[in-house]
PDB file of C-alpha atoms in Angstrom:
ATOM      1  CA  UNK B   1      10.082  -1.849   7.116  1.00  0.00           C
ATOM      2  CA  UNK B   2       6.770  -3.386   7.210  1.00  0.00           C
ATOM      3  CA  UNK B   3       6.695  -7.113   6.375  1.00  0.00           C
ATOM      4  CA  UNK B   4       3.403  -8.450   5.395  1.00  0.00           C
ATOM      5  CA  UNK B   5       2.495 -12.198   6.309  1.00  0.00           C
ATOM      6  CA  UNK B   6       2.199 -14.695   3.611  1.00  0.00           C
ATOM      7  CA  UNK B   7      -1.265 -14.793   2.061  1.00  0.00           C
ATOM      8  CA  UNK B   8      -2.152 -11.369   3.382  1.00  0.00           C
ATOM      9  CA  UNK B   9      -4.410  -9.173   1.046  1.00  0.00           C
ATOM     10  CA  UNK B  10      -2.645  -5.772   0.118  1.00  0.00           C
ATOM     11  CA  UNK B  11      -4.679  -2.976  -1.695  1.00  0.00           C
ATOM     12  CA  UNK B  12      -3.907   0.440  -3.108  1.00  0.00           C
ATOM     13  CA  UNK B  13      -6.617   3.036  -2.520  1.00  0.00           C
ATOM     14  CA  UNK B  14      -5.927   4.750  -6.055  1.00  0.00           C
ATOM     15  CA  UNK B  15      -7.299   8.038  -5.573  1.00  0.00           C
ATOM     16  CA  UNK B  16      -5.632  10.577  -3.413  1.00  0.00           C
ATOM     17  CA  UNK B  17      -7.054  10.942   0.623  1.00  0.00           C
ATOM     18  CA  UNK B  18      -6.623  14.030   2.686  1.00  0.00           C
ATOM     19  CA  UNK B  19      -3.861  13.275   4.799  1.00  0.00           C
ATOM     20  CA  UNK B  20      -5.289  15.001   7.842  1.00  0.00           C
ATOM     21  CA  UNK B  21      -7.502  11.787   8.161  1.00  0.00           C
ATOM     22  CA  UNK B  22      -6.581   9.802  11.194  1.00  0.00           C
ATOM     23  CA  UNK B  23      -7.493   5.992  12.011  1.00  0.00           C
ATOM     24  CA  UNK B  24     -10.926   6.500  11.972  1.00  0.00           C
ATOM     25  CA  UNK B  25     -11.559   8.315   9.089  1.00  0.00           C
ATOM     26  CA  UNK B  26      -9.499   5.979   6.953  1.00  0.00           C
ATOM     27  CA  UNK B  27     -11.130   3.034   8.593  1.00  0.00           C
ATOM     28  CA  UNK B  28     -14.459   4.403   7.298  1.00  0.00           C
ATOM     29  CA  UNK B  29     -13.007   5.566   3.998  1.00  0.00           C
ATOM     30  CA  UNK B  30     -12.271   1.885   3.553  1.00  0.00           C
ATOM     31  CA  UNK B  31     -15.667   0.571   4.621  1.00  0.00           C
ATOM     32  CA  UNK B  32     -17.745   3.010   2.965  1.00  0.00           C
ATOM     33  CA  UNK B  33     -16.195   4.322   0.025  1.00  0.00           C
ATOM     34  CA  UNK B  34     -13.950   1.143  -0.991  1.00  0.00           C
ATOM     35  CA  UNK B  35     -16.502  -1.515   0.320  1.00  0.00           C
ATOM     36  CA  UNK B  36     -13.883  -3.510   1.999  1.00  0.00           C
ATOM     37  CA  UNK B  37     -13.585  -4.358   6.024  1.00  0.00           C
ATOM     38  CA  UNK B  38     -10.843  -2.552   7.484  1.00  0.00           C
ATOM     39  CA  UNK B  39     -11.116  -5.235  10.360  1.00  0.00           C
ATOM     40  CA  UNK B  40     -10.374  -8.250   8.136  1.00  0.00           C
ATOM     41  CA  UNK B  41      -6.681  -8.231   8.535  1.00  0.00           C
ATOM     42  CA  UNK B  42      -5.977  -6.624   4.971  1.00  0.00           C
ATOM     43  CA  UNK B  43      -3.314  -3.896   4.488  1.00  0.00           C
ATOM     44  CA  UNK B  44      -4.839  -0.633   2.656  1.00  0.00           C
ATOM     45  CA  UNK B  45      -2.182   1.759   1.449  1.00  0.00           C
ATOM     46  CA  UNK B  46      -3.272   5.529   0.759  1.00  0.00           C
ATOM     47  CA  UNK B  47      -1.302   8.033  -1.414  1.00  0.00           C
ATOM     48  CA  UNK B  48      -1.355  11.605  -1.008  1.00  0.00           C
ATOM     49  CA  UNK B  49      -1.708  14.374  -3.396  1.00  0.00           C
ATOM     50  CA  UNK B  50       1.722  14.828  -3.137  1.00  0.00           C
ATOM     51  CA  UNK B  51       3.674  11.823  -4.474  1.00  0.00           C
ATOM     52  CA  UNK B  52       6.180  11.586  -1.657  1.00  0.00           C
ATOM     53  CA  UNK B  53       3.743  10.597   1.370  1.00  0.00           C
ATOM     54  CA  UNK B  54       1.786   7.439   1.978  1.00  0.00           C
ATOM     55  CA  UNK B  55      -0.052   6.124   4.722  1.00  0.00           C
ATOM     56  CA  UNK B  56      -0.805   2.517   5.472  1.00  0.00           C
ATOM     57  CA  UNK B  57      -4.077   1.108   7.559  1.00  0.00           C
ATOM     58  CA  UNK B  58      -4.084  -2.230   8.996  1.00  0.00           C
ATOM     59  CA  UNK B  59      -5.774  -4.114  11.713  1.00  0.00           C
ATOM     60  CA  UNK B  60      -3.262  -6.521  13.688  1.00  0.00           C
ATOM     61  CA  UNK B  61      -5.986  -8.321  15.816  1.00  0.00           C
ATOM     62  CA  UNK B  62      -6.087  -5.865  18.664  1.00  0.00           C
ATOM     63  CA  UNK B  63      -6.303  -2.328  17.007  1.00  0.00           C
ATOM     64  CA  UNK B  64      -5.706  -0.456  14.038  1.00  0.00           C
ATOM     65  CA  UNK B  65      -2.375   0.589  12.963  1.00  0.00           C
ATOM     66  CA  UNK B  66      -1.382   3.623  10.791  1.00  0.00           C
ATOM     67  CA  UNK B  67       1.886   4.016   9.409  1.00  0.00           C
ATOM     68  CA  UNK B  68       2.964   7.230   7.674  1.00  0.00           C
ATOM     69  CA  UNK B  69       5.932   7.354   5.383  1.00  0.00           C
ATOM     70  CA  UNK B  70       7.183  10.658   3.670  1.00  0.00           C
ATOM     71  CA  UNK B  71      10.045   9.965   1.214  1.00  0.00           C
ATOM     72  CA  UNK B  72      13.166  12.564   1.807  1.00  0.00           C
ATOM     73  CA  UNK B  73      14.966  14.709  -0.651  1.00  0.00           C
ATOM     74  CA  UNK B  74      12.958  14.891  -3.741  1.00  0.00           C
ATOM     75  CA  UNK B  75      12.029  11.257  -3.623  1.00  0.00           C
ATOM     76  CA  UNK B  76       8.571  10.336  -5.099  1.00  0.00           C
ATOM     77  CA  UNK B  77       6.929   7.200  -4.658  1.00  0.00           C
ATOM     78  CA  UNK B  78       5.385   5.428  -8.146  1.00  0.00           C
ATOM     79  CA  UNK B  79       1.845   5.496  -8.425  1.00  0.00           C
ATOM     80  CA  UNK B  80      -0.847   4.207 -10.720  1.00  0.00           C
ATOM     81  CA  UNK B  81      -3.160   6.627 -12.746  1.00  0.00           C
ATOM     82  CA  UNK B  82      -5.525   8.270 -10.441  1.00  0.00           C
ATOM     83  CA  UNK B  83      -8.886   6.609 -10.850  1.00  0.00           C
ATOM     84  CA  UNK B  84     -11.726   5.129  -8.261  1.00  0.00           C
ATOM     85  CA  UNK B  85     -11.532   1.738  -6.510  1.00  0.00           C
ATOM     86  CA  UNK B  86      -8.313  -0.245  -5.652  1.00  0.00           C
ATOM     87  CA  UNK B  87      -5.727  -2.126  -7.150  1.00  0.00           C
ATOM     88  CA  UNK B  88      -4.352  -5.111  -5.556  1.00  0.00           C
ATOM     89  CA  UNK B  89      -0.629  -5.686  -4.740  1.00  0.00           C
ATOM     90  CA  UNK B  90       1.607  -8.567  -4.192  1.00  0.00           C
ATOM     91  CA  UNK B  91       4.041  -8.684  -1.438  1.00  0.00           C
ATOM     92  CA  UNK B  92       7.109  -7.728  -3.470  1.00  0.00           C
ATOM     93  CA  UNK B  93       5.359  -4.921  -5.075  1.00  0.00           C
ATOM     94  CA  UNK B  94       4.125  -3.752  -1.599  1.00  0.00           C
ATOM     95  CA  UNK B  95       7.672  -3.945  -0.513  1.00  0.00           C
ATOM     96  CA  UNK B  96       9.161  -1.992  -3.573  1.00  0.00           C
ATOM     97  CA  UNK B  97       6.391   0.727  -3.236  1.00  0.00           C
ATOM     98  CA  UNK B  98       7.249   1.256   0.481  1.00  0.00           C
ATOM     99  CA  UNK B  99      11.008   1.571  -0.213  1.00  0.00           C
ATOM    100  CA  UNK B 100      10.119   4.012  -3.098  1.00  0.00           C
ATOM    101  CA  UNK B 101      11.122   1.558  -6.029  1.00  0.00           C
ATOM    102  CA  UNK B 102       9.086   1.294  -9.063  1.00  0.00           C
ATOM    103  CA  UNK B 103       6.925  -1.581  -8.091  1.00  0.00           C
ATOM    104  CA  UNK B 104       5.340  -1.789 -11.217  1.00  0.00           C
ATOM    105  CA  UNK B 105       8.431  -3.851 -12.411  1.00  0.00           C
ATOM    106  CA  UNK B 106       8.092  -6.384  -9.704  1.00  0.00           C
ATOM    107  CA  UNK B 107       6.320  -9.476  -9.792  1.00  0.00           C
ATOM    108  CA  UNK B 108       6.213 -12.615  -7.952  1.00  0.00           C
ATOM    109  CA  UNK B 109       9.064 -14.944  -9.405  1.00  0.00           C
ATOM    110  CA  UNK B 110       7.736 -18.389  -9.977  1.00  0.00           C
ATOM    111  CA  UNK B 111      10.906 -20.750  -9.834  1.00  0.00           C
ATOM    112  CA  UNK B 112      10.078 -24.133 -10.968  1.00  0.00           C
ATOM    113  CA  UNK B 113      10.967 -27.143  -8.764  1.00  0.00           C
ATOM    114  CA  UNK B 114      14.334 -28.525 -10.644  1.00  0.00           C
ATOM    115  CA  UNK B 115      13.963 -31.964 -12.066  1.00  0.00           C
ATOM    116  CA  UNK B 116      15.677 -35.126 -10.648  1.00  0.00           C
ATOM    117  CA  UNK B 117      19.156 -35.476 -12.145  1.00  0.00           C
ATOM    118  CA  UNK B 118      19.658 -38.129 -14.695  1.00  0.00           C
TER     119      UNK B 118
END
C-alpha cells in the first residue's frame, strides 16, 4: 500500500491511457496534456481501458516512481465517467481506490473537538 503524506496532492487522470507508456511518457502526458508539473510532488493516478488496472506516477525527490496494480479474479476498480482533465482525490479516497473499494463513498471525516465536561 502506498501511503501519501498529509497535504500531498492526489489527482486522477479521468481519461484512460495507453498502459504501454512508461515513466517518461506518463510524465509528458501529465505536463503537456493535464497541465501539471510531474516533478512537483503530486501523485497522479492513471486508469487503463480495462477497469482492473491502474498506474501511479509520483516524484519522490530523487526520481520518478511508477506503480502498476492489477486486481485479481474479476476485480474492477471504481472509476468516474470518462472525460478530459483530472479529478482531485483525498487521501482516504486514494487509499480506498488503491484497495479496490468504492472510493466515491469515502470522505474525510471531520471529528469535532469535544467540549469540556461540565
